[in-house]
CSV table of C-alpha atoms in Angstrom, one decimal:
chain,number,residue,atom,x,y,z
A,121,UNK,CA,-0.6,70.1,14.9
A,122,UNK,CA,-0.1,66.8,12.6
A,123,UNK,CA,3.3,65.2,12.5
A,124,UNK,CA,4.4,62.5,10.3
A,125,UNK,CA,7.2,60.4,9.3
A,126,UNK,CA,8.0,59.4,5.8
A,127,UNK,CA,10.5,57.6,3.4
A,128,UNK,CA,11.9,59.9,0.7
A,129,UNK,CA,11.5,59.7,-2.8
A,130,UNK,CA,13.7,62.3,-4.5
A,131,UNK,CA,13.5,64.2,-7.6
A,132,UNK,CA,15.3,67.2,-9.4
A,133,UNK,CA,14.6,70.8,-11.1
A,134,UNK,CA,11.4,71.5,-13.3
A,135,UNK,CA,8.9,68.1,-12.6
A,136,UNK,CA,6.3,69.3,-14.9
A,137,UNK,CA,2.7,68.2,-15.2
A,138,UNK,CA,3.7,65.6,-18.1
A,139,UNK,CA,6.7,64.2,-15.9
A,140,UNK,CA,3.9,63.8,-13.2
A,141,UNK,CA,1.5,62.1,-15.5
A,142,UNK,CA,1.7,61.8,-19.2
A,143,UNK,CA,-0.7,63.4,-21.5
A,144,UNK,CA,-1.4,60.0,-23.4
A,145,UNK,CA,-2.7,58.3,-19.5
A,146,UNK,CA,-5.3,61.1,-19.8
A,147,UNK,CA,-7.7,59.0,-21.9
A,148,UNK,CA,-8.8,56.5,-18.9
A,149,UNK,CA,-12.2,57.6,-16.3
A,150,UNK,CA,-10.4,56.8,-13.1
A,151,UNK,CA,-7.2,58.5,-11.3
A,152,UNK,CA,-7.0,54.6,-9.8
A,153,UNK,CA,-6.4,53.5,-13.5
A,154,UNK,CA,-4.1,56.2,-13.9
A,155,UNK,CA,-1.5,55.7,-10.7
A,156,UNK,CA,0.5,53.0,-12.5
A,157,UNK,CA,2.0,55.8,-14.9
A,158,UNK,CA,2.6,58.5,-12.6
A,159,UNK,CA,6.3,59.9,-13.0
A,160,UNK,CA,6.7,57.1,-16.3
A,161,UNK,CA,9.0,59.2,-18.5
A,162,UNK,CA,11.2,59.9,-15.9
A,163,UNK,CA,11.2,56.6,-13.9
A,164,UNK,CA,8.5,54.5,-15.1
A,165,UNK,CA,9.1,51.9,-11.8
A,166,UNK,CA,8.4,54.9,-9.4
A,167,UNK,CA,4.7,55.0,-9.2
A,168,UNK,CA,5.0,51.1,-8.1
A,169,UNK,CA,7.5,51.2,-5.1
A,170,UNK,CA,5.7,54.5,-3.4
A,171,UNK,CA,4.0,53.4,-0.3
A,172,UNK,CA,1.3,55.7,1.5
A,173,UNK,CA,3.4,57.8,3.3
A,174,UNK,CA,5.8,58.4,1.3
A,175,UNK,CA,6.6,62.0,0.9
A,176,UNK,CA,8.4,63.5,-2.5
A,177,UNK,CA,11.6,66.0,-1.7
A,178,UNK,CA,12.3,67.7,-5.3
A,179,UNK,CA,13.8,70.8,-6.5
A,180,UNK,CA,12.8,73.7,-8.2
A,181,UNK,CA,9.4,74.7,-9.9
A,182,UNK,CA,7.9,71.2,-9.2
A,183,UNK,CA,4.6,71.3,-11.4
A,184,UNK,CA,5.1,73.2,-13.6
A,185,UNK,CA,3.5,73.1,-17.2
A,186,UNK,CA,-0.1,72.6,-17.7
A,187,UNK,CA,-2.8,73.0,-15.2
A,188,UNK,CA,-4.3,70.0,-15.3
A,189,UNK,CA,-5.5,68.6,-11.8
A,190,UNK,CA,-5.0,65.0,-12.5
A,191,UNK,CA,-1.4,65.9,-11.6
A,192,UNK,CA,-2.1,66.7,-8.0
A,193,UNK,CA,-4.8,64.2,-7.9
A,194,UNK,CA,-2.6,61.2,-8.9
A,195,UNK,CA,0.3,62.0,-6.6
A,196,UNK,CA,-2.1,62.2,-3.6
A,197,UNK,CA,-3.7,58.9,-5.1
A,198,UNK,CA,-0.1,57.0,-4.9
A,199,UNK,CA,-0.4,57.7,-0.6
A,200,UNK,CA,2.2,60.7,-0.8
A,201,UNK,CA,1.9,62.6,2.1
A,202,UNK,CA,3.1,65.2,1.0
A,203,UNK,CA,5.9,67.7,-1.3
A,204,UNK,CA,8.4,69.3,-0.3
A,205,UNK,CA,10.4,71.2,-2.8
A,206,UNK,CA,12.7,74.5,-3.1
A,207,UNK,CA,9.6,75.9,-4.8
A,208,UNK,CA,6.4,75.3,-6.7
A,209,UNK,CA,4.5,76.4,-9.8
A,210,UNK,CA,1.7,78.5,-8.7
A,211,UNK,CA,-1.2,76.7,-10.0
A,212,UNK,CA,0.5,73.0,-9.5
A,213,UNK,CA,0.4,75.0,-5.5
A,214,UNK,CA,-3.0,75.6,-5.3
A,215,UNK,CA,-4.6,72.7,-7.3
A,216,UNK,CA,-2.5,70.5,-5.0
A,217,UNK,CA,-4.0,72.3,-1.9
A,218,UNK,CA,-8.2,72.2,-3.7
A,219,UNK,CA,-7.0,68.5,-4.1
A,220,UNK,CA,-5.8,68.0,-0.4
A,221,UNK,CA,-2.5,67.2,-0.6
A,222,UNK,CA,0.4,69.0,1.3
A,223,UNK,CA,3.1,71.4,-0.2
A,224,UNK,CA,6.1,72.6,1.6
A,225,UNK,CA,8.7,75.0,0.8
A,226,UNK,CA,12.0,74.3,1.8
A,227,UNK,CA,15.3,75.4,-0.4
A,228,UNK,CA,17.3,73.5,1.9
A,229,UNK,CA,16.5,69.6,1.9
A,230,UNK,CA,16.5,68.8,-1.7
A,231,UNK,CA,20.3,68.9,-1.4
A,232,UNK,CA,21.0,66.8,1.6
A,233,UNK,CA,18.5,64.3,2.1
A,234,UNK,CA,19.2,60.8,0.5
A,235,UNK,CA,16.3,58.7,-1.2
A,236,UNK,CA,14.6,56.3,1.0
A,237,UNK,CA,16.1,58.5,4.1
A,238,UNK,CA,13.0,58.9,6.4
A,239,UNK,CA,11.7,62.5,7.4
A,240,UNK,CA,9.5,63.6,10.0
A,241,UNK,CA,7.4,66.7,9.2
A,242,UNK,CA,5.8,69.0,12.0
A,243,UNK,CA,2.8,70.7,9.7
A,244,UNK,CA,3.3,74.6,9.9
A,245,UNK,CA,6.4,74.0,12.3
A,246,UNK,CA,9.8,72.1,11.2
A,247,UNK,CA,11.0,69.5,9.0
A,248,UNK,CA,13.2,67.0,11.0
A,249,UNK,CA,16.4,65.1,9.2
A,250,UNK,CA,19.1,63.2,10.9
A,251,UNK,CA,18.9,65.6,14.2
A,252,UNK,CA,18.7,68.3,12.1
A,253,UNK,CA,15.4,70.5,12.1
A,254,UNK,CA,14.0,73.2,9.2
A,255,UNK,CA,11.9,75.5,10.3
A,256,UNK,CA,8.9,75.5,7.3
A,257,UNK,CA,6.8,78.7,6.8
A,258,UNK,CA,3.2,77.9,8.7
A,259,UNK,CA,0.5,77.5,5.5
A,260,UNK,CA,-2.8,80.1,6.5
A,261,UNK,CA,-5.8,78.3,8.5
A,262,UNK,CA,-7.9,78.4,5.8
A,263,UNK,CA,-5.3,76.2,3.9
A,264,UNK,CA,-4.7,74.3,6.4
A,265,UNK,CA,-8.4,73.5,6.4
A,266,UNK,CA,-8.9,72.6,2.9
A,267,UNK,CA,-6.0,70.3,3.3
A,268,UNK,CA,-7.3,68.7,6.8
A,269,UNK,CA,-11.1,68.4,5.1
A,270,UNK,CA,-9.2,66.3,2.2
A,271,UNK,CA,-9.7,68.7,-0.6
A,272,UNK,CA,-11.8,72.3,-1.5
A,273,UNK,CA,-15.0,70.6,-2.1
A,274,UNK,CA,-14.9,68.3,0.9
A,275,UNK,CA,-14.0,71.7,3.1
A,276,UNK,CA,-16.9,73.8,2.0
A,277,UNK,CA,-19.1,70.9,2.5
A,278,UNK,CA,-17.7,70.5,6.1
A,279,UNK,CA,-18.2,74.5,6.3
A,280,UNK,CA,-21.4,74.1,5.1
A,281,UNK,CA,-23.0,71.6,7.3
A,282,UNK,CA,-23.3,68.9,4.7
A,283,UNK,CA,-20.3,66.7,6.3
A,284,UNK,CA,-18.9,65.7,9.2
């Protein structure tokens, strides 16, 4: 089982896909070109001080709004390792997992945790925080695979004998 430590970046109730990344940042070909303006209405120096690593602890109904993928994409593309959050929208959830990035339920740590705090997360086991450990709800095999391969399309290639 993966475990991983990372510095906290919080954020509240009700990130939606245009909080995420603005509709306008849309218009460019490459989700590179695109990680400067993740998170720019609400803190437009954010995207810049995120290392790979990181990991996002938010609040409730984190992505929700429209469906577009970029969302997903670009906060995988900043290094996040991954969100945890009292809960998700339901197709922010799954186009994060087709996009290989790692969602975590947890009602608890929103409200304790301090930004920049560090967190070490045992995938489909616990959440560790200042001696403290949260259990977290194990995520099905096949999702675990999808997130492992990198993404939906890398996983059916793997399944399919076309990667490694």
């Amino acid at each position: 089982m993966e475990r991983f430590s990372g510095r906290v970046w919080l954020l509240g109730d009700d990130i939606d896909t245009d909080i995420i990344l603005p509709t306008e940042y849309l218009v460019f070909k490459t989700i590179d070109e695109m990680k400067p303006y993740a998170f720019s209405p609400l803190r437009p120096e954010l995207a810049g001080q995120i290392r790979p690593g990181d990991i996002i602890v938010a609040g409730n109904n984190f992505g929700c709004g429209s469906s577009r993928e970029q969302a997903p994409e670009v906060v995988k593309a900043l290094g996040i390792k991954c969100i945890i959050a009292k809960s998700f929208a339901r197709i922010f959830f799954r186009n994060a997992i087709n996009n290989g990035l790692l969602l975590i339920e947890n009602k608890e740590l929103a409200d304790i945790v301090a930004e920049q705090d560090e967190i070490t997360v045992s995938v489909n086991e616990k959440i560790e925080y200042k001696g403290q450990a949260f259990p977290i709800v194990s995520l099905p095999d096949n999702l675990v695979d999808i997130i492992d391969a990198g993404g939906l399309v890398k996983a059916m290639r793997r399944r399919n004998g076309l990667e490694t």
